mmCIF file of C-alpha atoms in Angstrom:
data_model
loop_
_atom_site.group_PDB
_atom_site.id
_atom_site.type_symbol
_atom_site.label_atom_id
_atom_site.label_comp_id
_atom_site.label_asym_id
_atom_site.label_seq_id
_atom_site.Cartn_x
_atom_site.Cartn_y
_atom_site.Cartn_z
ATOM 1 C CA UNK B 1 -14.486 -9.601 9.111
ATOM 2 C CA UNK B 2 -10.813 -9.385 9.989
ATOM 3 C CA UNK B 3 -9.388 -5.631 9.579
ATOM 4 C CA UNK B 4 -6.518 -3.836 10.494
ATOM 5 C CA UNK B 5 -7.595 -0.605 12.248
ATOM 6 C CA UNK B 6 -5.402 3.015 13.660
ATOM 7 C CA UNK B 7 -6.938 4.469 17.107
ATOM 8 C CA UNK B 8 -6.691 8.197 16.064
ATOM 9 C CA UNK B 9 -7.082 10.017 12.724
ATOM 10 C CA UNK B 10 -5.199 12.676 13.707
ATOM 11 C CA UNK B 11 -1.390 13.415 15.702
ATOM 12 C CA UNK B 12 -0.078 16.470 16.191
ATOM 13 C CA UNK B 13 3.394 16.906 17.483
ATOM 14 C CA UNK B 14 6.018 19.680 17.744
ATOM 15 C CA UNK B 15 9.424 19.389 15.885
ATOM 16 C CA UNK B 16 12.130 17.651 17.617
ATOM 17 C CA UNK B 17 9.884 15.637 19.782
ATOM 18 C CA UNK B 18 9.104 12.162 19.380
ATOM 19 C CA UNK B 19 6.328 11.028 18.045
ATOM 20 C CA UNK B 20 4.235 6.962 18.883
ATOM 21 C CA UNK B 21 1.426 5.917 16.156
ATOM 22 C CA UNK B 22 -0.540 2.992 17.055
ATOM 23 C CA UNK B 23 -2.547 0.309 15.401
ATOM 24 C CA UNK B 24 -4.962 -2.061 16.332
ATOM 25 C CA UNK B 25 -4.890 -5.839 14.221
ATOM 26 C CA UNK B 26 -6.968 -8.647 14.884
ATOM 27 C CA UNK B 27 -5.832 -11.254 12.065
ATOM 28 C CA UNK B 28 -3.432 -13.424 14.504
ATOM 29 C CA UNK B 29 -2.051 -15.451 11.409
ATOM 30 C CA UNK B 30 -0.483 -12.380 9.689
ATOM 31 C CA UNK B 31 3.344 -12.756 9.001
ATOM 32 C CA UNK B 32 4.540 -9.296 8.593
ATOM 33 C CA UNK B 33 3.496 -6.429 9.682
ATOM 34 C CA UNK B 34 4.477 -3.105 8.467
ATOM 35 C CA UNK B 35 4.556 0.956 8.134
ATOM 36 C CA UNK B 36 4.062 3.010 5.337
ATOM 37 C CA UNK B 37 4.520 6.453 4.466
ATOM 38 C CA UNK B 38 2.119 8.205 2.628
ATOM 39 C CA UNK B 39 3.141 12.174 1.441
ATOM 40 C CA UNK B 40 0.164 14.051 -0.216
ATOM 41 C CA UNK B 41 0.142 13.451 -3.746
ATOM 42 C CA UNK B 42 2.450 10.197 -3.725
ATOM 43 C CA UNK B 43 1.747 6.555 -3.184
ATOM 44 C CA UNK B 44 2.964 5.008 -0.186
ATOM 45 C CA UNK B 45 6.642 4.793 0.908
ATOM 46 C CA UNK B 46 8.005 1.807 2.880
ATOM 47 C CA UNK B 47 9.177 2.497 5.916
ATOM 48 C CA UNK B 48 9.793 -0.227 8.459
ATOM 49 C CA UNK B 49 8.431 -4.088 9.105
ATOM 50 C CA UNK B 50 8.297 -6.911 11.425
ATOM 51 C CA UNK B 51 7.770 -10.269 11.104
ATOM 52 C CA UNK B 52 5.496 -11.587 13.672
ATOM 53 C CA UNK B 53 8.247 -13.982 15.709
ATOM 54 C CA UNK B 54 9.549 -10.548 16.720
ATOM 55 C CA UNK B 55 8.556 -7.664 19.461
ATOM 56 C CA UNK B 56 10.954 -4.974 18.338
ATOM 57 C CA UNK B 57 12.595 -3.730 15.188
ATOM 58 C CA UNK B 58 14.727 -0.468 14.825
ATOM 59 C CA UNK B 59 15.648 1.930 11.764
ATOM 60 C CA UNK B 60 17.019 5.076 11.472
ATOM 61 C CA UNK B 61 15.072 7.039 14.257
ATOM 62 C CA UNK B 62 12.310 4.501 13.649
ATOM 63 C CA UNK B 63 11.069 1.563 16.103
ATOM 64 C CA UNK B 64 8.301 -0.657 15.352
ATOM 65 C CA UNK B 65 7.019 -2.378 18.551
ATOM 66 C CA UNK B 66 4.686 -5.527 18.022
ATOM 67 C CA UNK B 67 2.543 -7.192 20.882
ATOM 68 C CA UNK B 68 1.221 -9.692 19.752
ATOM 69 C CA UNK B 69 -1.110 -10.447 23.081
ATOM 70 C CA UNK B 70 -2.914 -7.731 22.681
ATOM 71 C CA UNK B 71 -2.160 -7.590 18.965
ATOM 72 C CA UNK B 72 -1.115 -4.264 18.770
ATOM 73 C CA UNK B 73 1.507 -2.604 16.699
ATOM 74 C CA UNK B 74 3.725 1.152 17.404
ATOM 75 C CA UNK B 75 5.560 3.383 15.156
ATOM 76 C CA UNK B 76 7.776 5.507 17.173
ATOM 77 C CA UNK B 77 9.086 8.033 15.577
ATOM 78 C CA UNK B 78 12.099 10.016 17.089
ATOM 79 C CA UNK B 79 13.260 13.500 16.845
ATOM 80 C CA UNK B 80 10.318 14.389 14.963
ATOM 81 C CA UNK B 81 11.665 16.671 11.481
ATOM 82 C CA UNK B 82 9.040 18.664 8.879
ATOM 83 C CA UNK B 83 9.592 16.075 6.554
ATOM 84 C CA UNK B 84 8.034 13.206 8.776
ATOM 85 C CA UNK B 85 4.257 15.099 8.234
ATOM 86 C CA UNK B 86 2.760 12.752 5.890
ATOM 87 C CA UNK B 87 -0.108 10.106 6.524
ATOM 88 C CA UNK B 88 0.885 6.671 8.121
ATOM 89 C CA UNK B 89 -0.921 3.426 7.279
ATOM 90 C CA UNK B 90 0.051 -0.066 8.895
ATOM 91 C CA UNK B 91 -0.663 -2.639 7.190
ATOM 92 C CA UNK B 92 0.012 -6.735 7.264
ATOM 93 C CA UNK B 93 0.279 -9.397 5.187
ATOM 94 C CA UNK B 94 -0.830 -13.039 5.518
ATOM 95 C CA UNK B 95 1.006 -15.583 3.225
ATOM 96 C CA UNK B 96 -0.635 -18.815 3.542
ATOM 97 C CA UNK B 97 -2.460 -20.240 0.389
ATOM 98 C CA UNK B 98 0.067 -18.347 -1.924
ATOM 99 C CA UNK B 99 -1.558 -14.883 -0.235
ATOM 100 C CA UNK B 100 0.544 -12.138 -1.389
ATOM 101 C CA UNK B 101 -1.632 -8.653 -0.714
ATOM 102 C CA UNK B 102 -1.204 -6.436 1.922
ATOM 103 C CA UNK B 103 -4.405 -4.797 4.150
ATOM 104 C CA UNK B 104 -4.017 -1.770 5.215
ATOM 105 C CA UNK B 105 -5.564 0.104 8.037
ATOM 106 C CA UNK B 106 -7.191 3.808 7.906
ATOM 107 C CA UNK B 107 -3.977 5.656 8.526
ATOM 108 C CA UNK B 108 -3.027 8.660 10.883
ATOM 109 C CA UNK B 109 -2.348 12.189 9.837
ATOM 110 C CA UNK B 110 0.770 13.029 11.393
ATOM 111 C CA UNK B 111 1.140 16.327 11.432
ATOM 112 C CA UNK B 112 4.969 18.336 12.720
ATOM 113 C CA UNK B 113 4.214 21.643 13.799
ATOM 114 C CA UNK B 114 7.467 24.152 14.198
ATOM 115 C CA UNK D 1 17.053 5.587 -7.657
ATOM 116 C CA UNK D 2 14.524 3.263 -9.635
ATOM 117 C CA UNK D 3 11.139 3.806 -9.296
ATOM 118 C CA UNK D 4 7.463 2.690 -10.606
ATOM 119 C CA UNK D 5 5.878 4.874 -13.111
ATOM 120 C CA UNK D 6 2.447 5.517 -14.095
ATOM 121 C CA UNK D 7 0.496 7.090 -16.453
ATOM 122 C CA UNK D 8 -1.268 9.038 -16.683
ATOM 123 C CA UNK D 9 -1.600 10.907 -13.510
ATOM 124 C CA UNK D 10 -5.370 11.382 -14.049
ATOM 125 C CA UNK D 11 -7.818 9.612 -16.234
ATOM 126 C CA UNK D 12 -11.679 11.434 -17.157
ATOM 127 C CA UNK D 13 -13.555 9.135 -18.316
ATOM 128 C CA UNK D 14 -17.826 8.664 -18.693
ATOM 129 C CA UNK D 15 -19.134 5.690 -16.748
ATOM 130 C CA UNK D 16 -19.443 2.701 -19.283
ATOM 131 C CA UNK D 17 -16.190 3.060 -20.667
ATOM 132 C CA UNK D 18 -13.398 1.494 -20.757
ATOM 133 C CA UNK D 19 -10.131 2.531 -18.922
ATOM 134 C CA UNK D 20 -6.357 1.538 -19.327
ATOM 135 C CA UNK D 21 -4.107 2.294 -16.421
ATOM 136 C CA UNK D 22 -0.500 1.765 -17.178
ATOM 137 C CA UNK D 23 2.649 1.176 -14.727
ATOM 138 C CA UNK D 24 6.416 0.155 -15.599
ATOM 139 C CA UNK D 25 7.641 -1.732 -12.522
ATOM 140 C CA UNK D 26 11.144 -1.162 -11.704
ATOM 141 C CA UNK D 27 12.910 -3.293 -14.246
ATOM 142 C CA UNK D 28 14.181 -6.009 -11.951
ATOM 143 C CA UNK D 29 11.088 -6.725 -9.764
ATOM 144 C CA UNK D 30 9.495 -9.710 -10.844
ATOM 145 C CA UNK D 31 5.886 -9.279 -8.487
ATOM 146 C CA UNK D 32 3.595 -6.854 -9.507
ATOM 147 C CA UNK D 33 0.565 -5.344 -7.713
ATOM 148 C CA UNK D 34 -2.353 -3.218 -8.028
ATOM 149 C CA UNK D 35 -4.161 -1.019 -5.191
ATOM 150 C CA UNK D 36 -6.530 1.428 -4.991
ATOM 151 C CA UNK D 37 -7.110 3.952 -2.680
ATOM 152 C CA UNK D 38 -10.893 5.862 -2.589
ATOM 153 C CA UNK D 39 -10.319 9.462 -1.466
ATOM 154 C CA UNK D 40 -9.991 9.775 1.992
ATOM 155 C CA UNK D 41 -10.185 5.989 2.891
ATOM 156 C CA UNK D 42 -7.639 3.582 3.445
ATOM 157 C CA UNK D 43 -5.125 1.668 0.541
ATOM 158 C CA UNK D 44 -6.831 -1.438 -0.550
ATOM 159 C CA UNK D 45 -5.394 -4.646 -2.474
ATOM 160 C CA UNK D 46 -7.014 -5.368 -5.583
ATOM 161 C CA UNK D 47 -4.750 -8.158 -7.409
ATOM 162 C CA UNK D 48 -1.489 -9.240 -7.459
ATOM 163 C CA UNK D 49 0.486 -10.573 -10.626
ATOM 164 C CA UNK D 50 3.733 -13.297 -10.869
ATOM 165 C CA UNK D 51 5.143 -15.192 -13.920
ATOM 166 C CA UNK D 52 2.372 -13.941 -16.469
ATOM 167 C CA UNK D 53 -0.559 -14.866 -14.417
ATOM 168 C CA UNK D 54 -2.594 -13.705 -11.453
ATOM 169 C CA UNK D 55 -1.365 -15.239 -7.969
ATOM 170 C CA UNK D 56 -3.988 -13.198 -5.777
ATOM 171 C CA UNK D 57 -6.755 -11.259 -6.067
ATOM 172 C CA UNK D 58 -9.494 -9.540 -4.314
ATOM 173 C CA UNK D 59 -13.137 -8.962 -3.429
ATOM 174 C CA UNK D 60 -12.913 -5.876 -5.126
ATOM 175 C CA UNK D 61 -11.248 -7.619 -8.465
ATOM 176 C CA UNK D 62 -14.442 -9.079 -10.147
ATOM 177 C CA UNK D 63 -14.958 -9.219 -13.998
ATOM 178 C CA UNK D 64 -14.900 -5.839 -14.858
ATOM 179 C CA UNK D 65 -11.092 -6.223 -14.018
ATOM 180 C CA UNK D 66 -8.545 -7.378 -16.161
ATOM 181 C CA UNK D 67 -4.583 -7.432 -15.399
ATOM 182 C CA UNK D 68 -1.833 -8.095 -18.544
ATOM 183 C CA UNK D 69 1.758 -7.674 -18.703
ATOM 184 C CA UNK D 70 1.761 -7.149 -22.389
ATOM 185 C CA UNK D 71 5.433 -6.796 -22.662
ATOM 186 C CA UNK D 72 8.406 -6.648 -21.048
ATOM 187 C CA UNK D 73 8.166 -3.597 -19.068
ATOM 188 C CA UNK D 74 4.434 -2.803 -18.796
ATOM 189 C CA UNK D 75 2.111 -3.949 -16.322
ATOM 190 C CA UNK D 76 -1.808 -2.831 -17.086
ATOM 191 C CA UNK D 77 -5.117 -2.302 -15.169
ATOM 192 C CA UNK D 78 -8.029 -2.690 -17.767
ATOM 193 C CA UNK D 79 -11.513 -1.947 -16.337
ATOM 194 C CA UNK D 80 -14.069 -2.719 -18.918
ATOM 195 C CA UNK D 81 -17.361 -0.212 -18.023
ATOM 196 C CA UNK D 82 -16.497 1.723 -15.431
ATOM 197 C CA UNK D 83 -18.805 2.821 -12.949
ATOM 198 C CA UNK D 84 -19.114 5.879 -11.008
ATOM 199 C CA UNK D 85 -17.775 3.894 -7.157
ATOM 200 C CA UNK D 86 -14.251 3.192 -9.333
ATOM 201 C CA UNK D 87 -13.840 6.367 -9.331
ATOM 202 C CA UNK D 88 -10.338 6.671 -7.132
ATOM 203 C CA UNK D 89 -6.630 6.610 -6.603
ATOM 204 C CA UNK D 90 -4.955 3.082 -8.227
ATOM 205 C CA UNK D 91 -1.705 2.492 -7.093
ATOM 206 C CA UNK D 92 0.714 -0.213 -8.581
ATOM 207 C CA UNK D 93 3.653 -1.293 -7.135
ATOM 208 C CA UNK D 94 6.207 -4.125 -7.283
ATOM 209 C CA UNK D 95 8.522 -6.344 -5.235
ATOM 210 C CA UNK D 96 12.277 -7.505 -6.091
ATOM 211 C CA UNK D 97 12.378 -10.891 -6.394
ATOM 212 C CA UNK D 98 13.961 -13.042 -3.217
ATOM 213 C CA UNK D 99 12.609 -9.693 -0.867
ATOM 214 C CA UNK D 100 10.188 -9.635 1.558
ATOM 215 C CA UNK D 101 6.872 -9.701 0.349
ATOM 216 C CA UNK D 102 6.614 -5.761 2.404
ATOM 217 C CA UNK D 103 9.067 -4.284 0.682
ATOM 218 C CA UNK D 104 6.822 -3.113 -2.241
ATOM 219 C CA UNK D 105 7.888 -0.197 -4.211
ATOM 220 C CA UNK D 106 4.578 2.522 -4.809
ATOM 221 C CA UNK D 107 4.276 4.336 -7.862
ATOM 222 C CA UNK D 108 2.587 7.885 -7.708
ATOM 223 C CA UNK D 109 -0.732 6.488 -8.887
ATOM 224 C CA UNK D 110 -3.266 7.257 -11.275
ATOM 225 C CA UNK D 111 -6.141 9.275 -10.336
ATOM 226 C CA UNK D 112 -9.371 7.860 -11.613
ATOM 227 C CA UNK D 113 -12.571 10.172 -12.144
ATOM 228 C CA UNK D 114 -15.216 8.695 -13.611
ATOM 229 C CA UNK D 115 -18.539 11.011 -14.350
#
């Protein structure tokens, strides 16, 4: 079936630098695509999202890249602080038929050494 | 800054019994979801709730599941017997009306052992 998928489990980065999680998707009809944040303990955090008519999307130190041709999604994460170790998921969402849910990949542990 | 609750933050309970997970949605969001999350794995959609009555739900959602917005603030997760595979994180969450159907507000979510 049709899953949304991360490449590595695992990213380790030093503070300050910046930081590029990828995904892999393969459901071409998906509207949105989007990050989330997940800190341990908590549920997950929005963080950024495209729609799928778009390539690039920017937030604070954020940028979510979408290529569609190869239907592959970034997070890059700039100027990497202790607070950005957490585990990211992307995820998309399909709305046709009155869909509303969103699927979620495996996520990556992102983890900010000093 | 409003956020979704739920309680409690971890349920015991013997397979075959019932469970009640409970969530207030922030009080203006009119969309109202339930996830789950088995430990280590990856956030999955189980249902998703608008104007009283179920718009969406999953594989994962069969009859064991029930959903009910018995009032006007709470939003509940009833599994009838559960088993021992339920045993997990459930996250709710829920979306401002007119918003993007992403931006989803998580609560903490309910951890689920079932023995």
């Amino acid at each position: 079936g049709e899953s949304v998928g991360l490449h590595l489990p695992t990213l380790s980065v030093q503070e300050g630098d910046n930081s590029i999680i990828n995904c892999a998707y393969s459901n071409s009809a998906s509207d949105y695509f989007i990050w989330y944040k997940q800190e341990s303990g908590k549920g997950p955090q929005f963080i950024i999202d495209i729609r799928s008519n778009m390539d690039k999307r920017q937030g604070q130190r954020v940028t979510v890249l979408l290529n569609k041709t190869v239907k592959h999604l970034s997070l890059q994460i700039a100027a990497t602080q202790p607070g950005d170790s957490a585990v990211y998921f992307c995820a998309e969402q399909y709305s046709g038929g009155g869909a509303d849910g969103l699927t979620f990949g495996k996520g990556t542990h992102l983890i900010i050494q000093p | 800054e409003p956020e979704v609750t739920q309680t409690p933050s971890h349920q015991v309970t013997q397979m075959g019994q019932e469970v009640i997970l409970r969530c207030v949605p922030i009080s203006n969001h009119l969309y109202f979801y339930w996830y789950r999350q088995i430990l280590g794995q990856k956030v999955e959609f189980l249902v998703s709730f608008y104007n009283n009555e179920i718009s969406e739900k999953s594989e994962i959602f069969d009859d064991q599941f029930s959903v009910e917005r018995p009032d006007g603030s709470n939003f509940t997760l009833k599994i009838r017997s559960t088993k021992l595979e339920d045993s997990a994180m459930y996250f709710c969450a829920s979306r401002a009306p007119g918003r993007s159907n992403t931006e989803a507000f998580f609560g903490q979510g309910t951890r689920l052992t079932v023995v």
